[in-house]
Amino acid sequence: MLYQIPSFLLDVIAGLFGGACLLRLYMQYHRVPFGNPLGRFVFAITDWLVLPLRRIVPPFRRWDLASLIAAWLLVMAKFLLLFLLIGAGGRYSVLPILSLVGLMQLTVSGLTALLIVYAILSWIHTASSMLQDLVARLAEPLVRPVRKLIPLVGGVDLSPLVVIVLLQIVAIVLGDALGWAYALGR
């Protein structure tokens, strides 16, 4: 219990701030305007870390590398604090690898949540059109390739479900990779 509670709280904090950095990266890549409430929220909670990094790390084409590095650093800080909590000894050399796998897990979780919201909003016709448009602009690039392969079934688009299943398979692989990376430091 003394490990589970701090671990949970660190997961929530790193997930919120790291996920916001990844969402910032994803929104900028797809050129989604930030004038909406979600965009303003993302800027508000990520500027403190992304803007100083942007002075050092320039963007690469449409990729905001400062946002990506900020998310990675947040995940690394989470693992570092967990290591300090359990007294991990000499395992600190695996932190960059653990953080990379953790960042990929956070990405998969964020994309899964996005697709769940996308699917739910497609059923609710009274939802805000601004919110529906924003979520659709972010989710469409993920479901469009699958939609070309899987036709509508009884008028229902199953492509978000298929992509969620594929993302969960990736999450399982990443979970094993995290265990493998952690074992490297032993």
PDB file of N, CA and C in Angstrom, residues 59-131:
ATOM      1  N   PRO A  59      11.329  22.587 -33.765  1.00  0.00           N
ATOM      2  CA  PRO A  59      10.414  21.603 -34.369  1.00  0.00           C
ATOM      3  C   PRO A  59      11.061  20.953 -35.587  1.00  0.00           C
ATOM      4  N   PHE A  60      10.603  19.768 -35.901  1.00  0.00           N
ATOM      5  CA  PHE A  60      11.059  19.056 -37.089  1.00  0.00           C
ATOM      6  C   PHE A  60       9.851  18.882 -37.999  1.00  0.00           C
ATOM      7  N   ARG A  61       9.837  19.621 -39.079  1.00  0.00           N
ATOM      8  CA  ARG A  61       8.705  19.679 -40.002  1.00  0.00           C
ATOM      9  C   ARG A  61       7.449  20.037 -39.215  1.00  0.00           C
ATOM     10  N   ARG A  62       6.445  19.154 -39.193  1.00  0.00           N
ATOM     11  CA  ARG A  62       5.209  19.441 -38.457  1.00  0.00           C
ATOM     12  C   ARG A  62       5.242  18.888 -37.039  1.00  0.00           C
ATOM     13  N   TRP A  63       6.350  18.305 -36.624  1.00  0.00           N
ATOM     14  CA  TRP A  63       6.447  17.696 -35.296  1.00  0.00           C
ATOM     15  C   TRP A  63       7.036  18.679 -34.294  1.00  0.00           C
ATOM     16  N   ASP A  64       6.299  18.928 -33.225  1.00  0.00           N
ATOM     17  CA  ASP A  64       6.771  19.776 -32.135  1.00  0.00           C
ATOM     18  C   ASP A  64       7.572  18.902 -31.167  1.00  0.00           C
ATOM     19  N   LEU A  65       8.868  18.796 -31.430  1.00  0.00           N
ATOM     20  CA  LEU A  65       9.717  17.904 -30.642  1.00  0.00           C
ATOM     21  C   LEU A  65       9.812  18.332 -29.181  1.00  0.00           C
ATOM     22  N   ALA A  66       9.637  19.611 -28.900  1.00  0.00           N
ATOM     23  CA  ALA A  66       9.682  20.074 -27.513  1.00  0.00           C
ATOM     24  C   ALA A  66       8.540  19.454 -26.703  1.00  0.00           C
ATOM     25  N   SER A  67       7.366  19.338 -27.301  1.00  0.00           N
ATOM     26  CA  SER A  67       6.235  18.695 -26.612  1.00  0.00           C
ATOM     27  C   SER A  67       6.508  17.218 -26.380  1.00  0.00           C
ATOM     28  N   LEU A  68       7.106  16.566 -27.366  1.00  0.00           N
ATOM     29  CA  LEU A  68       7.421  15.141 -27.232  1.00  0.00           C
ATOM     30  C   LEU A  68       8.463  14.923 -26.136  1.00  0.00           C
ATOM     31  N   ILE A  69       9.505  15.724 -26.135  1.00  0.00           N
ATOM     32  CA  ILE A  69      10.548  15.587 -25.113  1.00  0.00           C
ATOM     33  C   ILE A  69       9.987  15.931 -23.734  1.00  0.00           C
ATOM     34  N   ALA A  70       9.099  16.914 -23.664  1.00  0.00           N
ATOM     35  CA  ALA A  70       8.481  17.263 -22.383  1.00  0.00           C
ATOM     36  C   ALA A  70       7.700  16.078 -21.822  1.00  0.00           C
ATOM     37  N   ALA A  71       6.938  15.410 -22.673  1.00  0.00           N
ATOM     38  CA  ALA A  71       6.179  14.240 -22.221  1.00  0.00           C
ATOM     39  C   ALA A  71       7.131  13.139 -21.750  1.00  0.00           C
ATOM     40  N   TRP A  72       8.211  12.922 -22.502  1.00  0.00           N
ATOM     41  CA  TRP A  72       9.182  11.890 -22.136  1.00  0.00           C
ATOM     42  C   TRP A  72       9.848  12.219 -20.805  1.00  0.00           C
ATOM     43  N   LEU A  73      10.187  13.474 -20.598  1.00  0.00           N
ATOM     44  CA  LEU A  73      10.811  13.884 -19.332  1.00  0.00           C
ATOM     45  C   LEU A  73       9.858  13.702 -18.152  1.00  0.00           C
ATOM     46  N   LEU A  74       8.578  13.970 -18.374  1.00  0.00           N
ATOM     47  CA  LEU A  74       7.599  13.772 -17.303  1.00  0.00           C
ATOM     48  C   LEU A  74       7.474  12.297 -16.940  1.00  0.00           C
ATOM     49  N   VAL A  75       7.463  11.446 -17.951  1.00  0.00           N
ATOM     50  CA  VAL A  75       7.393  10.002 -17.686  1.00  0.00           C
ATOM     51  C   VAL A  75       8.674   9.548 -16.990  1.00  0.00           C
ATOM     52  N   MET A  76       9.818  10.089 -17.405  1.00  0.00           N
ATOM     53  CA  MET A  76      11.075   9.721 -16.756  1.00  0.00           C
ATOM     54  C   MET A  76      11.083  10.177 -15.298  1.00  0.00           C
ATOM     55  N   ALA A  77      10.564  11.354 -15.027  1.00  0.00           N
ATOM     56  CA  ALA A  77      10.492  11.834 -13.639  1.00  0.00           C
ATOM     57  C   ALA A  77       9.617  10.916 -12.796  1.00  0.00           C
ATOM     58  N   LYS A  78       8.528  10.424 -13.400  1.00  0.00           N
ATOM     59  CA  LYS A  78       7.666   9.483 -12.678  1.00  0.00           C
ATOM     60  C   LYS A  78       8.439   8.223 -12.300  1.00  0.00           C
ATOM     61  N   PHE A  79       9.151   7.646 -13.271  1.00  0.00           N
ATOM     62  CA  PHE A  79       9.912   6.420 -12.983  1.00  0.00           C
ATOM     63  C   PHE A  79      11.045   6.685 -12.001  1.00  0.00           C
ATOM     64  N   LEU A  80      11.684   7.834 -12.111  1.00  0.00           N
ATOM     65  CA  LEU A  80      12.753   8.175 -11.173  1.00  0.00           C
ATOM     66  C   LEU A  80      12.213   8.246  -9.740  1.00  0.00           C
ATOM     67  N   LEU A  81      11.078   8.903  -9.566  1.00  0.00           N
ATOM     68  CA  LEU A  81      10.490   8.993  -8.232  1.00  0.00           C
ATOM     69  C   LEU A  81      10.072   7.621  -7.706  1.00  0.00           C
ATOM     70  N   LEU A  82       9.557   6.779  -8.598  1.00  0.00           N
ATOM     71  CA  LEU A  82       9.205   5.419  -8.175  1.00  0.00           C
ATOM     72  C   LEU A  82      10.453   4.628  -7.793  1.00  0.00           C
ATOM     73  N   PHE A  83      11.525   4.793  -8.542  1.00  0.00           N
ATOM     74  CA  PHE A  83      12.791   4.124  -8.213  1.00  0.00           C
ATOM     75  C   PHE A  83      13.311   4.590  -6.861  1.00  0.00           C
ATOM     76  N   LEU A  84      13.241   5.893  -6.617  1.00  0.00           N
ATOM     77  CA  LEU A  84      13.696   6.423  -5.334  1.00  0.00           C
ATOM     78  C   LEU A  84      12.825   5.893  -4.193  1.00  0.00           C
ATOM     79  N   LEU A  85      11.547   5.718  -4.471  1.00  0.00           N
ATOM     80  CA  LEU A  85      10.623   5.228  -3.457  1.00  0.00           C
ATOM     81  C   LEU A  85      10.929   3.788  -3.054  1.00  0.00           C
ATOM     82  N   ILE A  86      11.284   2.960  -4.046  1.00  0.00           N
ATOM     83  CA  ILE A  86      11.551   1.550  -3.732  1.00  0.00           C
ATOM     84  C   ILE A  86      13.027   1.275  -3.491  1.00  0.00           C
ATOM     85  N   GLY A  87      13.872   2.285  -3.658  1.00  0.00           N
ATOM     86  CA  GLY A  87      15.307   2.073  -3.471  1.00  0.00           C
ATOM     87  C   GLY A  87      15.867   1.152  -4.529  1.00  0.00           C
ATOM     88  N   ALA A  88      15.798   1.577  -5.788  1.00  0.00           N
ATOM     89  CA  ALA A  88      16.153   0.724  -6.926  1.00  0.00           C
ATOM     90  C   ALA A  88      17.644   0.523  -7.109  1.00  0.00           C
ATOM     91  N   GLY A  89      18.448   1.094  -6.270  1.00  0.00           N
ATOM     92  CA  GLY A  89      19.889   0.860  -6.368  1.00  0.00           C
ATOM     93  C   GLY A  89      20.473   1.352  -7.674  1.00  0.00           C
ATOM     94  N   GLY A  90      21.185   0.472  -8.374  1.00  0.00           N
ATOM     95  CA  GLY A  90      21.895   0.831  -9.592  1.00  0.00           C
ATOM     96  C   GLY A  90      21.080   0.728 -10.852  1.00  0.00           C
ATOM     97  N   ARG A  91      19.777   0.663 -10.758  1.00  0.00           N
ATOM     98  CA  ARG A  91      18.934   0.479 -11.944  1.00  0.00           C
ATOM     99  C   ARG A  91      18.670   1.771 -12.713  1.00  0.00           C
ATOM    100  N   TYR A  92      19.241   2.849 -12.326  1.00  0.00           N
ATOM    101  CA  TYR A  92      18.939   4.129 -12.950  1.00  0.00           C
ATOM    102  C   TYR A  92      19.323   4.180 -14.424  1.00  0.00           C
ATOM    103  N   SER A  93      20.205   3.295 -14.852  1.00  0.00           N
ATOM    104  CA  SER A  93      20.624   3.287 -16.254  1.00  0.00           C
ATOM    105  C   SER A  93      19.499   2.866 -17.190  1.00  0.00           C
ATOM    106  N   VAL A  94      18.471   2.196 -16.682  1.00  0.00           N
ATOM    107  CA  VAL A  94      17.364   1.761 -17.540  1.00  0.00           C
ATOM    108  C   VAL A  94      16.249   2.810 -17.612  1.00  0.00           C
ATOM    109  N   LEU A  95      16.397   3.914 -16.879  1.00  0.00           N
ATOM    110  CA  LEU A  95      15.349   4.936 -16.877  1.00  0.00           C
ATOM    111  C   LEU A  95      14.998   5.467 -18.274  1.00  0.00           C
ATOM    112  N   PRO A  96      15.972   5.752 -19.142  1.00  0.00           N
ATOM    113  CA  PRO A  96      15.584   6.246 -20.474  1.00  0.00           C
ATOM    114  C   PRO A  96      14.748   5.226 -21.269  1.00  0.00           C
ATOM    115  N   ILE A  97      15.109   3.945 -21.171  1.00  0.00           N
ATOM    116  CA  ILE A  97      14.357   2.918 -21.899  1.00  0.00           C
ATOM    117  C   ILE A  97      12.974   2.749 -21.285  1.00  0.00           C
ATOM    118  N   LEU A  98      12.917   2.676 -19.953  1.00  0.00           N
ATOM    119  CA  LEU A  98      11.619   2.574 -19.275  1.00  0.00           C
ATOM    120  C   LEU A  98      10.730   3.760 -19.639  1.00  0.00           C
ATOM    121  N   SER A  99      11.323   4.928 -19.678  1.00  0.00           N
ATOM    122  CA  SER A  99      10.561   6.137 -19.981  1.00  0.00           C
ATOM    123  C   SER A  99      10.048   6.127 -21.414  1.00  0.00           C
ATOM    124  N   LEU A 100      10.834   5.621 -22.330  1.00  0.00           N
ATOM    125  CA  LEU A 100      10.394   5.529 -23.720  1.00  0.00           C
ATOM    126  C   LEU A 100       9.207   4.578 -23.852  1.00  0.00           C
ATOM    127  N   VAL A 101       9.304   3.419 -23.202  1.00  0.00           N
ATOM    128  CA  VAL A 101       8.192   2.470 -23.240  1.00  0.00           C
ATOM    129  C   VAL A 101       6.980   3.063 -22.518  1.00  0.00           C
ATOM    130  N   GLY A 102       7.215   3.727 -21.386  1.00  0.00           N
ATOM    131  CA  GLY A 102       6.121   4.379 -20.666  1.00  0.00           C
ATOM    132  C   GLY A 102       5.455   5.464 -21.501  1.00  0.00           C
ATOM    133  N   LEU A 103       6.243   6.193 -22.269  1.00  0.00           N
ATOM    134  CA  LEU A 103       5.706   7.221 -23.157  1.00  0.00           C
ATOM    135  C   LEU A 103       4.835   6.588 -24.247  1.00  0.00           C
ATOM    136  N   MET A 104       5.282   5.463 -24.774  1.00  0.00           N
ATOM    137  CA  MET A 104       4.473   4.761 -25.778  1.00  0.00           C
ATOM    138  C   MET A 104       3.175   4.256 -25.155  1.00  0.00           C
ATOM    139  N   GLN A 105       3.237   3.766 -23.910  1.00  0.00           N
ATOM    140  CA  GLN A 105       2.021   3.330 -23.228  1.00  0.00           C
ATOM    141  C   GLN A 105       1.066   4.501 -23.025  1.00  0.00           C
ATOM    142  N   LEU A 106       1.599   5.649 -22.646  1.00  0.00           N
ATOM    143  CA  LEU A 106       0.769   6.831 -22.462  1.00  0.00           C
ATOM    144  C   LEU A 106       0.125   7.247 -23.785  1.00  0.00           C
ATOM    145  N   THR A 107       0.860   7.142 -24.863  1.00  0.00           N
ATOM    146  CA  THR A 107       0.326   7.464 -26.185  1.00  0.00           C
ATOM    147  C   THR A 107      -0.821   6.536 -26.548  1.00  0.00           C
ATOM    148  N   VAL A 108      -0.628   5.239 -26.324  1.00  0.00           N
ATOM    149  CA  VAL A 108      -1.688   4.266 -26.627  1.00  0.00           C
ATOM    150  C   VAL A 108      -2.917   4.537 -25.772  1.00  0.00           C
ATOM    151  N   SER A 109      -2.718   4.833 -24.494  1.00  0.00           N
ATOM    152  CA  SER A 109      -3.849   5.132 -23.612  1.00  0.00           C
ATOM    153  C   SER A 109      -4.587   6.385 -24.074  1.00  0.00           C
ATOM    154  N   GLY A 110      -3.847   7.407 -24.453  1.00  0.00           N
ATOM    155  CA  GLY A 110      -4.469   8.635 -24.927  1.00  0.00           C
ATOM    156  C   GLY A 110      -5.256   8.437 -26.208  1.00  0.00           C
ATOM    157  N   LEU A 111      -4.687   7.682 -27.143  1.00  0.00           N
ATOM    158  CA  LEU A 111      -5.400   7.418 -28.400  1.00  0.00           C
ATOM    159  C   LEU A 111      -6.636   6.575 -28.163  1.00  0.00           C
ATOM    160  N   THR A 112      -6.549   5.625 -27.240  1.00  0.00           N
ATOM    161  CA  THR A 112      -7.713   4.799 -26.906  1.00  0.00           C
ATOM    162  C   THR A 112      -8.821   5.667 -26.320  1.00  0.00           C
ATOM    163  N   ALA A 113      -8.460   6.545 -25.389  1.00  0.00           N
ATOM    164  CA  ALA A 113      -9.457   7.442 -24.793  1.00  0.00           C
ATOM    165  C   ALA A 113     -10.080   8.348 -25.862  1.00  0.00           C
ATOM    166  N   LEU A 114      -9.253   8.851 -26.765  1.00  0.00           N
ATOM    167  CA  LEU A 114      -9.757   9.690 -27.845  1.00  0.00           C
ATOM    168  C   LEU A 114     -10.787   8.945 -28.688  1.00  0.00           C
ATOM    169  N   LEU A 115     -10.498   7.700 -29.018  1.00  0.00           N
ATOM    170  CA  LEU A 115     -11.420   6.924 -29.846  1.00  0.00           C
ATOM    171  C   LEU A 115     -12.705   6.566 -29.100  1.00  0.00           C
ATOM    172  N   ILE A 116     -12.608   6.347 -27.807  1.00  0.00           N
ATOM    173  CA  ILE A 116     -13.822   6.081 -27.018  1.00  0.00           C
ATOM    174  C   ILE A 116     -14.708   7.326 -27.003  1.00  0.00           C
ATOM    175  N   VAL A 117     -14.110   8.482 -26.778  1.00  0.00           N
ATOM    176  CA  VAL A 117     -14.874   9.737 -26.805  1.00  0.00           C
ATOM    177  C   VAL A 117     -15.465   9.959 -28.197  1.00  0.00           C
ATOM    178  N   TYR A 118     -14.692   9.676 -29.224  1.00  0.00           N
ATOM    179  CA  TYR A 118     -15.162   9.816 -30.612  1.00  0.00           C
ATOM    180  C   TYR A 118     -16.386   8.939 -30.860  1.00  0.00           C
ATOM    181  N   ALA A 119     -16.317   7.688 -30.419  1.00  0.00           N
ATOM    182  CA  ALA A 119     -17.443   6.776 -30.619  1.00  0.00           C
ATOM    183  C   ALA A 119     -18.672   7.237 -29.838  1.00  0.00           C
ATOM    184  N   ILE A 120     -18.483   7.646 -28.604  1.00  0.00           N
ATOM    185  CA  ILE A 120     -19.616   8.102 -27.791  1.00  0.00           C
ATOM    186  C   ILE A 120     -20.244   9.353 -28.392  1.00  0.00           C
ATOM    187  N   LEU A 121     -19.420  10.295 -28.815  1.00  0.00           N
ATOM    188  CA  LEU A 121     -19.953  11.520 -29.416  1.00  0.00           C
ATOM    189  C   LEU A 121     -20.702  11.243 -30.719  1.00  0.00           C
ATOM    190  N   SER A 122     -20.345  10.177 -31.407  1.00  0.00           N
ATOM    191  CA  SER A 122     -21.058   9.855 -32.641  1.00  0.00           C
ATOM    192  C   SER A 122     -22.479   9.368 -32.351  1.00  0.00           C
ATOM    193  N   TRP A 123     -22.721   8.915 -31.134  1.00  0.00           N
ATOM    194  CA  TRP A 123     -24.062   8.449 -30.760  1.00  0.00           C
ATOM    195  C   TRP A 123     -24.917   9.572 -30.182  1.00  0.00           C
ATOM    196  N   ILE A 124     -24.257  10.623 -29.662  1.00  0.00           N
ATOM    197  CA  ILE A 124     -24.967  11.712 -29.000  1.00  0.00           C
ATOM    198  C   ILE A 124     -25.079  12.876 -29.970  1.00  0.00           C
ATOM    199  N   HIS A 125     -26.277  13.163 -30.382  1.00  0.00           N
ATOM    200  CA  HIS A 125     -26.463  14.217 -31.374  1.00  0.00           C
ATOM    201  C   HIS A 125     -26.660  15.581 -30.737  1.00  0.00           C
ATOM    202  N   THR A 126     -26.766  15.639 -29.418  1.00  0.00           N
ATOM    203  CA  THR A 126     -26.950  16.923 -28.747  1.00  0.00           C
ATOM    204  C   THR A 126     -25.635  17.482 -28.208  1.00  0.00           C
ATOM    205  N   ALA A 127     -24.538  16.776 -28.454  1.00  0.00           N
ATOM    206  CA  ALA A 127     -23.232  17.244 -27.966  1.00  0.00           C
ATOM    207  C   ALA A 127     -22.818  18.505 -28.731  1.00  0.00           C
ATOM    208  N   SER A 128     -21.932  19.252 -28.131  1.00  0.00           N
ATOM    209  CA  SER A 128     -21.428  20.482 -28.731  1.00  0.00           C
ATOM    210  C   SER A 128     -20.798  20.186 -30.093  1.00  0.00           C
ATOM    211  N   SER A 129     -21.201  20.948 -31.093  1.00  0.00           N
ATOM    212  CA  SER A 129     -20.646  20.724 -32.429  1.00  0.00           C
ATOM    213  C   SER A 129     -19.159  21.057 -32.464  1.00  0.00           C
ATOM    214  N   MET A 130     -18.731  22.040 -31.638  1.00  0.00           N
ATOM    215  CA  MET A 130     -17.320  22.379 -31.583  1.00  0.00           C
ATOM    216  C   MET A 130     -16.520  21.199 -31.033  1.00  0.00           C
ATOM    217  N   LEU A 131     -17.030  20.566 -29.976  1.00  0.00           N
ATOM    218  CA  LEU A 131     -16.359  19.415 -29.384  1.00  0.00           C
ATOM    219  C   LEU A 131     -16.351  18.240 -30.364  1.00  0.00           C
TER     220      LEU A 131
END
